[in-house]
Structures are given as structure tokens and as C-alpha cells.
PDB file of C-alpha atoms in Angstrom:
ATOM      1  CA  UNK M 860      -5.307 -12.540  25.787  1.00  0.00           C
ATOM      2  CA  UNK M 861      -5.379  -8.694  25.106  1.00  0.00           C
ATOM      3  CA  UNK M 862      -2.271  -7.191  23.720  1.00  0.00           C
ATOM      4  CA  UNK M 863      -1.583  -3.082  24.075  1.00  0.00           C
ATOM      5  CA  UNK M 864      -2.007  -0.961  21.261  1.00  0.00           C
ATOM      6  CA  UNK M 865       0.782   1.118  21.788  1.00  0.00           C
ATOM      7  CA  UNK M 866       3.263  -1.865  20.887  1.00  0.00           C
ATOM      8  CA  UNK M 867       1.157  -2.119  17.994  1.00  0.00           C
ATOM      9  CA  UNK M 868       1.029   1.027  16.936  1.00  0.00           C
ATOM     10  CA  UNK M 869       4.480   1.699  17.186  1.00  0.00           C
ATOM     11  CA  UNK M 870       5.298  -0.610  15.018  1.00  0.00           C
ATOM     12  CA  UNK M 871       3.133   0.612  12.654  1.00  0.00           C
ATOM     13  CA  UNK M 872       4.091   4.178  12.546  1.00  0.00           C
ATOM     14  CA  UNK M 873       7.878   2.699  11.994  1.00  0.00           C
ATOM     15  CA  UNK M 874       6.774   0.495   9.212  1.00  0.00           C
ATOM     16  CA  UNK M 875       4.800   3.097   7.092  1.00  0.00           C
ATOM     17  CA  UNK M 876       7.946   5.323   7.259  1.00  0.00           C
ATOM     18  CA  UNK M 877       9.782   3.012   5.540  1.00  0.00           C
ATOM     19  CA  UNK M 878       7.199   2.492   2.724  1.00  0.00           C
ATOM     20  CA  UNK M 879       7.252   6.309   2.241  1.00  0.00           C
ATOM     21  CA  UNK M 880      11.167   5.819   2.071  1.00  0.00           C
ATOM     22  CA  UNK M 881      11.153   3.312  -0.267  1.00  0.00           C
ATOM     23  CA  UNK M 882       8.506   5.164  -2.445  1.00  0.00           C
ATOM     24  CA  UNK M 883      10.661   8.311  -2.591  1.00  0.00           C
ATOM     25  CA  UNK M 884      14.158   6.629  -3.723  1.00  0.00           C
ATOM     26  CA  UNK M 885      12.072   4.862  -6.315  1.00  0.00           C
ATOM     27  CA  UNK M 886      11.483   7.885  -8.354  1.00  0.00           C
ATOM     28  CA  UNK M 887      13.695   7.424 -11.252  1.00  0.00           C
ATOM     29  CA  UNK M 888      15.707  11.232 -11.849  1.00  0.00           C
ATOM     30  CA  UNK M 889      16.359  12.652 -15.282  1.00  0.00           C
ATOM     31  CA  UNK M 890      19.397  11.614 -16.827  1.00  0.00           C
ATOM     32  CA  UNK M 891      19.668  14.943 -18.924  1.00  0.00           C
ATOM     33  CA  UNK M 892      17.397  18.230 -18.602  1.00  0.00           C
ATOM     34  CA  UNK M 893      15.069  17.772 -21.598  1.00  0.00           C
ATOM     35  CA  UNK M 894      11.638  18.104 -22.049  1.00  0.00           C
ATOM     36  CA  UNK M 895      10.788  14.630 -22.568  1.00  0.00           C
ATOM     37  CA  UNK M 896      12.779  13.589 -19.277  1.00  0.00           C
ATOM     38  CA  UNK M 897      11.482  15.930 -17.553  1.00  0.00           C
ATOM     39  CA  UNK M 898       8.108  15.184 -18.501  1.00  0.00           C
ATOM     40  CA  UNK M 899       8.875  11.782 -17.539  1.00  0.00           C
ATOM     41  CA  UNK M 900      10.072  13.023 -13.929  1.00  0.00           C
ATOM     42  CA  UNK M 901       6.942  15.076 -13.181  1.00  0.00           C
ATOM     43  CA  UNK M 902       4.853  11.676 -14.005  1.00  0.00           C
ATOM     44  CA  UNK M 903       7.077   9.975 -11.876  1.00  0.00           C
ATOM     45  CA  UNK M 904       6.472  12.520  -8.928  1.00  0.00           C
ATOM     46  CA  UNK M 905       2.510  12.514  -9.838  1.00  0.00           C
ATOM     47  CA  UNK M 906       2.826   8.546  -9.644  1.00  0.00           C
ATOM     48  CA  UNK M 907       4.950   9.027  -5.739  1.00  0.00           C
ATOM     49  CA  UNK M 908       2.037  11.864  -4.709  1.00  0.00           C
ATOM     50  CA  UNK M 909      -0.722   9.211  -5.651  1.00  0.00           C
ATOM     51  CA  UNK M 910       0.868   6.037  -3.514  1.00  0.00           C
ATOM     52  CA  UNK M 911       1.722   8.881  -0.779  1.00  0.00           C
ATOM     53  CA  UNK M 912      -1.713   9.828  -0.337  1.00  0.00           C
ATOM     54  CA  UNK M 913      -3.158   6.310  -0.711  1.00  0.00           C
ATOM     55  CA  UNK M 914      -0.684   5.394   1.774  1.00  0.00           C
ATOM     56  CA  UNK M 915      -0.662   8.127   4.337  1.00  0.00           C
ATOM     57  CA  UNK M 916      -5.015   7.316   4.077  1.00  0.00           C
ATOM     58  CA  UNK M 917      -4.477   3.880   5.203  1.00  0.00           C
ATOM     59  CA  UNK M 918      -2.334   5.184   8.140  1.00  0.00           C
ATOM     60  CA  UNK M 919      -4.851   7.724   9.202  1.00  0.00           C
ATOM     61  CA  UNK M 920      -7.772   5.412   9.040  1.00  0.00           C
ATOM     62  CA  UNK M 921      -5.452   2.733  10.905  1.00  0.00           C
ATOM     63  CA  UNK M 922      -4.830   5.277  13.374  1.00  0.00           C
ATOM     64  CA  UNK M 923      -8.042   6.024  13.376  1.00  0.00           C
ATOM     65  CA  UNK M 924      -9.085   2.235  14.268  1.00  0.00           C
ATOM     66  CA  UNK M 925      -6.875   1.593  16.882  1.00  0.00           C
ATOM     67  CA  UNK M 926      -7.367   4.913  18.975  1.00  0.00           C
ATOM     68  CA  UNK M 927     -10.910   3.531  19.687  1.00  0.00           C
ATOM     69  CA  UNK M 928      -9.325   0.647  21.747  1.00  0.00           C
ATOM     70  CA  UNK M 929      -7.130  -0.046  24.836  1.00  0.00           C
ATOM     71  CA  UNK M 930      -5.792  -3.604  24.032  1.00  0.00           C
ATOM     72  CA  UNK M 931      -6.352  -5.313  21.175  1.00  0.00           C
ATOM     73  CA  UNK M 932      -6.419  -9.800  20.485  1.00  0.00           C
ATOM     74  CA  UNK M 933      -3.319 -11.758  19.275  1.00  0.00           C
ATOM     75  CA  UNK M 934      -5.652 -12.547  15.969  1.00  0.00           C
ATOM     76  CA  UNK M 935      -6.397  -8.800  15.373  1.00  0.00           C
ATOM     77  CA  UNK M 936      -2.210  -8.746  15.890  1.00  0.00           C
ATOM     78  CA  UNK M 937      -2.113 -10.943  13.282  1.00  0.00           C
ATOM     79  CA  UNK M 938      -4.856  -9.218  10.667  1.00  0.00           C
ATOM     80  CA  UNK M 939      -3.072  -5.933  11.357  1.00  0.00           C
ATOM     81  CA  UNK M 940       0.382  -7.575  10.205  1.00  0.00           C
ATOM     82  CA  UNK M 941      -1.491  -8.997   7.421  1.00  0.00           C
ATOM     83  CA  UNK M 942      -2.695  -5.805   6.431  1.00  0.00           C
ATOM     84  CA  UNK M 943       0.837  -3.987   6.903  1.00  0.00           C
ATOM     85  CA  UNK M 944       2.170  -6.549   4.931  1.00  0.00           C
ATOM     86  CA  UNK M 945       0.124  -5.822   2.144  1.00  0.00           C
ATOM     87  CA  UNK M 946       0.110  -2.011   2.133  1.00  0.00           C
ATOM     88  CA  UNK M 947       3.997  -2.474   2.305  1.00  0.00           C
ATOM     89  CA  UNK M 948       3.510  -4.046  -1.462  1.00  0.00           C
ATOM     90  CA  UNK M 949       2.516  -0.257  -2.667  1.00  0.00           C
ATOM     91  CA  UNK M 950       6.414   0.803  -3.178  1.00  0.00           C
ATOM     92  CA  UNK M 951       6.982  -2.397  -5.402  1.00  0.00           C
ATOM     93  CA  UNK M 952       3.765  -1.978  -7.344  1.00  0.00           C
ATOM     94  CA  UNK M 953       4.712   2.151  -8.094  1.00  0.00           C
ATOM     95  CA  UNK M 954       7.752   0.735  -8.986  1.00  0.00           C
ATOM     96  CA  UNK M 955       6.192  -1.205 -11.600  1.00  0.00           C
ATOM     97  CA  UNK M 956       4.090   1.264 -12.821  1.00  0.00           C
ATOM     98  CA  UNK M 957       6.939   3.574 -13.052  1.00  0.00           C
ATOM     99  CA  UNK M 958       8.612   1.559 -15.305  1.00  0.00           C
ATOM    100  CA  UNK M 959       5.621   0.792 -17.347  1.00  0.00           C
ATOM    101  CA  UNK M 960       3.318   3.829 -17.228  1.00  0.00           C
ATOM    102  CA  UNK M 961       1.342   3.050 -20.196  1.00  0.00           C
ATOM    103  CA  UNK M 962       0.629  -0.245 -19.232  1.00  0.00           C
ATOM    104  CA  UNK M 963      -2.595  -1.878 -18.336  1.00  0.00           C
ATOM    105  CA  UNK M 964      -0.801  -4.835 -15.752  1.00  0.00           C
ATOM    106  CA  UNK M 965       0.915  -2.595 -13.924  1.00  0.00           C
ATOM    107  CA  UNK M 966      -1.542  -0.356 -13.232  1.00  0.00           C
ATOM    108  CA  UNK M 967      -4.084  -3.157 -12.202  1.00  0.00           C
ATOM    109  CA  UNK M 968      -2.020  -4.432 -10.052  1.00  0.00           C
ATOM    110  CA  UNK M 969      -1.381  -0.935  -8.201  1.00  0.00           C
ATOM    111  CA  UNK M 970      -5.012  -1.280  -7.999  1.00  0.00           C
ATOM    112  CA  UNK M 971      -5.242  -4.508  -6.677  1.00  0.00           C
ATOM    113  CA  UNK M 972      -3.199  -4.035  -4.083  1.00  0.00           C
ATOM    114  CA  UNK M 973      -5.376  -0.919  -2.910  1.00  0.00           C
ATOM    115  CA  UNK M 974      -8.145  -2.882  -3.129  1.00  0.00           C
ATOM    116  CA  UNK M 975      -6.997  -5.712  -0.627  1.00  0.00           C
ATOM    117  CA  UNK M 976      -5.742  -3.153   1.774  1.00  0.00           C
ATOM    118  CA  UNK M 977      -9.114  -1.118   1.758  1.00  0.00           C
ATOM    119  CA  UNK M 978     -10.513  -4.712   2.563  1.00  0.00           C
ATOM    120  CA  UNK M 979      -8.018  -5.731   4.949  1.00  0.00           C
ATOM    121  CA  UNK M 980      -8.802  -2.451   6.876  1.00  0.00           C
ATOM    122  CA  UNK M 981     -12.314  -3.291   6.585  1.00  0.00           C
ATOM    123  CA  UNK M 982     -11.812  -6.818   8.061  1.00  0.00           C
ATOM    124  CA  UNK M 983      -9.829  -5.249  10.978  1.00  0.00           C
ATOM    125  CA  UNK M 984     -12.209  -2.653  11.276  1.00  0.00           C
ATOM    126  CA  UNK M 985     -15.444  -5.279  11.867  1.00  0.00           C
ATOM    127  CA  UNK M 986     -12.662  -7.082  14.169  1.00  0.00           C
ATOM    128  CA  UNK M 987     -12.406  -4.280  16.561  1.00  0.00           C
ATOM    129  CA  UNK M 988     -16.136  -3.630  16.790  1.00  0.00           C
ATOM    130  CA  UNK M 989     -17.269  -7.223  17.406  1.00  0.00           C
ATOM    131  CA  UNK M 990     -14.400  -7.742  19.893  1.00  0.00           C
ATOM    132  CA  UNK M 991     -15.275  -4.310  21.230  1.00  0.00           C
ATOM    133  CA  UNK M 992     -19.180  -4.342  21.090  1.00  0.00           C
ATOM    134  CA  UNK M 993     -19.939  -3.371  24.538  1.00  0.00           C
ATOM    135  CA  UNK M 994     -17.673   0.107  24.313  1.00  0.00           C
ATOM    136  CA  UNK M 995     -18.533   0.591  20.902  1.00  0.00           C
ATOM    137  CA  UNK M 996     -22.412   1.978  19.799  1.00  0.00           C
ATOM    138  CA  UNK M 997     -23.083   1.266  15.921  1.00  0.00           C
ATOM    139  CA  UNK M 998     -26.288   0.563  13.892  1.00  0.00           C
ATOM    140  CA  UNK M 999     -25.001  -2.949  12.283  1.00  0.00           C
ATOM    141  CA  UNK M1000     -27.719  -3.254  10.188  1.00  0.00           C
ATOM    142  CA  UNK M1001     -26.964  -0.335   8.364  1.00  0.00           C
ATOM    143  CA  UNK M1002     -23.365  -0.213   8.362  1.00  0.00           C
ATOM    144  CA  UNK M1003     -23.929  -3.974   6.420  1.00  0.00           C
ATOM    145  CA  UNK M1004     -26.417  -2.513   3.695  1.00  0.00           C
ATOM    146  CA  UNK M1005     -24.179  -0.226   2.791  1.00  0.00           C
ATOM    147  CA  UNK M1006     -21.004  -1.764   3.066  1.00  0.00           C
ATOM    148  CA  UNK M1007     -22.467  -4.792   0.812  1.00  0.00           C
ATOM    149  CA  UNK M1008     -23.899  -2.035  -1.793  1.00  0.00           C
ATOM    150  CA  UNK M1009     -20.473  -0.288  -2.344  1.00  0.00           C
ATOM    151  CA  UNK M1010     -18.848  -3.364  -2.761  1.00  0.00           C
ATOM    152  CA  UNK M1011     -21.336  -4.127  -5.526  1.00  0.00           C
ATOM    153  CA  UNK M1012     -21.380  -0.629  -7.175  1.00  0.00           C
ATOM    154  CA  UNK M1013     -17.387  -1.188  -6.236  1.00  0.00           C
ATOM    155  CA  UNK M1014     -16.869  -4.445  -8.487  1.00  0.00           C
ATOM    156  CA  UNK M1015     -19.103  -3.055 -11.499  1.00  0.00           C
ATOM    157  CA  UNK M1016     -16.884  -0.345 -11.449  1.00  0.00           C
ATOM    158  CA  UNK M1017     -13.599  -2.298 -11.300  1.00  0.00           C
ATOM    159  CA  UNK M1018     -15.382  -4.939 -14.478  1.00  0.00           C
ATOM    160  CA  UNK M1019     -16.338  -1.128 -16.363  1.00  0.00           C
ATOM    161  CA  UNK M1020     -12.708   0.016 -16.253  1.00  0.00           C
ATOM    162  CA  UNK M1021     -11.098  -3.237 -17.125  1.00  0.00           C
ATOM    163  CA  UNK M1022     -13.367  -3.104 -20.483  1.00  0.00           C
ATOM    164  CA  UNK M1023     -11.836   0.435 -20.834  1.00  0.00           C
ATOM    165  CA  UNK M1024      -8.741  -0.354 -20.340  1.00  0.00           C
ATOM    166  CA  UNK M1025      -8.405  -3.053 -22.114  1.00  0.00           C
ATOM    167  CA  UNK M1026      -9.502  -1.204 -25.625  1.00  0.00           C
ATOM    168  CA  UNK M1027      -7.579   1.797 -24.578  1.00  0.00           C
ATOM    169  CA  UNK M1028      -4.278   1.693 -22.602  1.00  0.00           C
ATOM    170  CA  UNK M1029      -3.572   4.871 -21.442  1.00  0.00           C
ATOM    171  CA  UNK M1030      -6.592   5.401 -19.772  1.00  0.00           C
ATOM    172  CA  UNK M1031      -5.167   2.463 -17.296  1.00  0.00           C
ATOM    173  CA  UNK M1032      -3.014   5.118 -15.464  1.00  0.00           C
ATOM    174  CA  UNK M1033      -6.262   7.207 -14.705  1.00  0.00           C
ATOM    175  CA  UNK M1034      -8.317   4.731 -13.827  1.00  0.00           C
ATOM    176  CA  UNK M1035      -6.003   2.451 -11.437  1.00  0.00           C
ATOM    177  CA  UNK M1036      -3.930   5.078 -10.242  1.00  0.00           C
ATOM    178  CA  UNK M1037      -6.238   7.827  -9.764  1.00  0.00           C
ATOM    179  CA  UNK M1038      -9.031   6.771  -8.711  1.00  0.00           C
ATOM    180  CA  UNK M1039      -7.588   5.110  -5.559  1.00  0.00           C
ATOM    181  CA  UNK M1040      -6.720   8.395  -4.700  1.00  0.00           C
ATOM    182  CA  UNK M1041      -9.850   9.377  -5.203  1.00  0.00           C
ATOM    183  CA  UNK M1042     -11.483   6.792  -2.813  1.00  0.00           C
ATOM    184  CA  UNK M1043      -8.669   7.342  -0.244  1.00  0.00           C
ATOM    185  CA  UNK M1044      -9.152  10.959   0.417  1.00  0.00           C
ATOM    186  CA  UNK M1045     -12.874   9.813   0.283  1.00  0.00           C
ATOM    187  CA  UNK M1046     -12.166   7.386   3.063  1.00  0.00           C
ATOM    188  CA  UNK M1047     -10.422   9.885   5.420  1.00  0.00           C
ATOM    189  CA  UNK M1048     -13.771  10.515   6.942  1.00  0.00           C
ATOM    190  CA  UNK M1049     -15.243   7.382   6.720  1.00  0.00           C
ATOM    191  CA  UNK M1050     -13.175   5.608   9.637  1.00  0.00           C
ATOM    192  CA  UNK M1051     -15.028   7.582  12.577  1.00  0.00           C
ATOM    193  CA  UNK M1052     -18.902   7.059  10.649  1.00  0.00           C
ATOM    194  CA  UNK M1053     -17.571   2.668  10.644  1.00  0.00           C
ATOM    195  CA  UNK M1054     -17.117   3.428  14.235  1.00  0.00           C
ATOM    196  CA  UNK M1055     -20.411   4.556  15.202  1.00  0.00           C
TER     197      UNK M1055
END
């Protein structure tokens, strides 16, 4: 049974507000006006700028996906609430960074969580064009090379940085916060190339 995207994506729109909501009255304020808080606050906002961008990616790419498609199945319903649910963990893991910004956890876990929803949107992505293979021209057998090559290159990277990380602390921040910016203004104009 096909479902309409509209329904769909109206929901999503209205969930990703909220995120960014909940992202924005995380940002801890200065409790006086010194340098040190205020340095403190401009990390914060760098920290908020980071998960906004990695989050309003995801929406553009998700956006992206469904305006190739009418109607959509109840189990691509269900991968896309999988998916929401998971992005909507970005507040909680700022959050956590926030509070511990020189912290390798944290900061791996901010990166985990980017990680799954890059893959979720992957999944949902490969949903869409099997369901939608007659409407939808791609070279598969290219689109799989490559996919399976930056996911190696991907996880060498990931195993690199935890070593780094691991001896020194602070580079954490850059590595698990950054870099998923990185990737997700990367990934802006990936979505239409997937599509092909």
C-alpha cells in the first residue's frame, strides 16, 4: 500500500523544527561578562552552528529524497521514522558535548549519531530507488563501488581518529564535531548524483 509524501513530509519539516529548537535553548549563556565565559559562549555557539548545519544537511538531502517520489511504502514510513528518530538524538548529544567539550565520549558519540543518520539516509535512499526502479534511471553498479569504497576509506578514518583521540583529547572536538560538518556540506550535492 502506497502512502503520500506530503503526510510524510509534513511531519518531517515539523519535527526538524523542533530539533533546531531544542538545539538553540541548549546553549548554556554566560553567567558574568568575562573573557573566559565568553570564550566558553562562542564555543557553545560554534558547537549549535555545527549540529545546525549537520542537521539542516540531513533535511535537505531528505527533502531531496522524497521530492523524487509520489507515494511512498508503509516500511519506507517506518525507515523514515527510524531515521527521524535518530537525527532527533543530535540536541541531546550537543548537549553532552557542551557540557564536556574536552572530552573524547562525548564527542564520539556526536559522531556516532551522525554516522547512523548518514546511514539511515542511505538505507532510505536505496529504499526509494528499488521501490521506484522503473521512474528512476541509475548506474547500480557504480553507485555500489563507490558507496562500498567510502565506507571503507570511511571506517579507516573513524579507527585513525579514535587512535588520535585517544592520545590527545582535545583534538576529539575537531575531529567528531567538525568533520561531520565537513561531510554534511559535502553531502548537499550528493543526494541528486544517488538519484541518478
Amino acid at each position: 500500500m502506497k502512502l503520500s509524501v506530503s503526510r510524510l513530509e509534513g511531519f518531517s519539516d515539523g519535527l526538524i523544527a523542533i530539533i533546531i529548537t531544542l538545539m538553540v535553548l541548549e546553549i548554556p549563556l554566560p553567567k558574568t561578562i568575562t573573557a573566559n565565559e565568553l570564550l566558553d559562549f562562542g564555543k557553545s555557539i560554534l558547537i549549535f552552528l555545527a549540529s545546525f548545519i549537520i542537521v539542516g544537511t540531513q533535511w535537505n538531502r531528505h527533502y531531496h529524497l522524497l521530492d523524487k517520489v509520489d507515494n511512498v511504502s508503509r516500511s519506507f514510513v517506518w525507515k523514515n521514522l527510524i531515521f527521524l528518530c535518530v537525527l532527533s538524538l543530535i540536541p541531546l548529544f550537543m548537549k553532552w558535548v557542551l557540557l564536556f567539550p574536552d572530552e573524547v565520549i562525548p564527542a564520539l558519540g556526536y559522531a556516532v549519531i551522525y554516522i547512523l543518520c548518514d546511514f539511515i539516509l542511505r538505507l532510505l535512499f536505496r529504499s526509494i530507488l528499488k521501490e521506484n526502479k522503473d521512474n528512476i534511471k541509475f548506474n547500480q553498479n557504480r553507485k555500489k563501488k563507490s558507496s562500498f569504497m567510502r565506507t571503507i576509506i570511511a571506517f579507516a578514518f573513524l579507527i585513525a581518529i579514535i587512535g588520535l583521540s585517544i592520545l590527545f583529547p582535545e583534538f576529539s572536538i575537531i575531529c567528531f564535531i567538525i568533520l561531520p560538518v565537513i561531510s554534511s556540506l559535502f553531502n548537499l550535492f550528493i543526494p541528486e548524483k544517488n538519484m541518478e
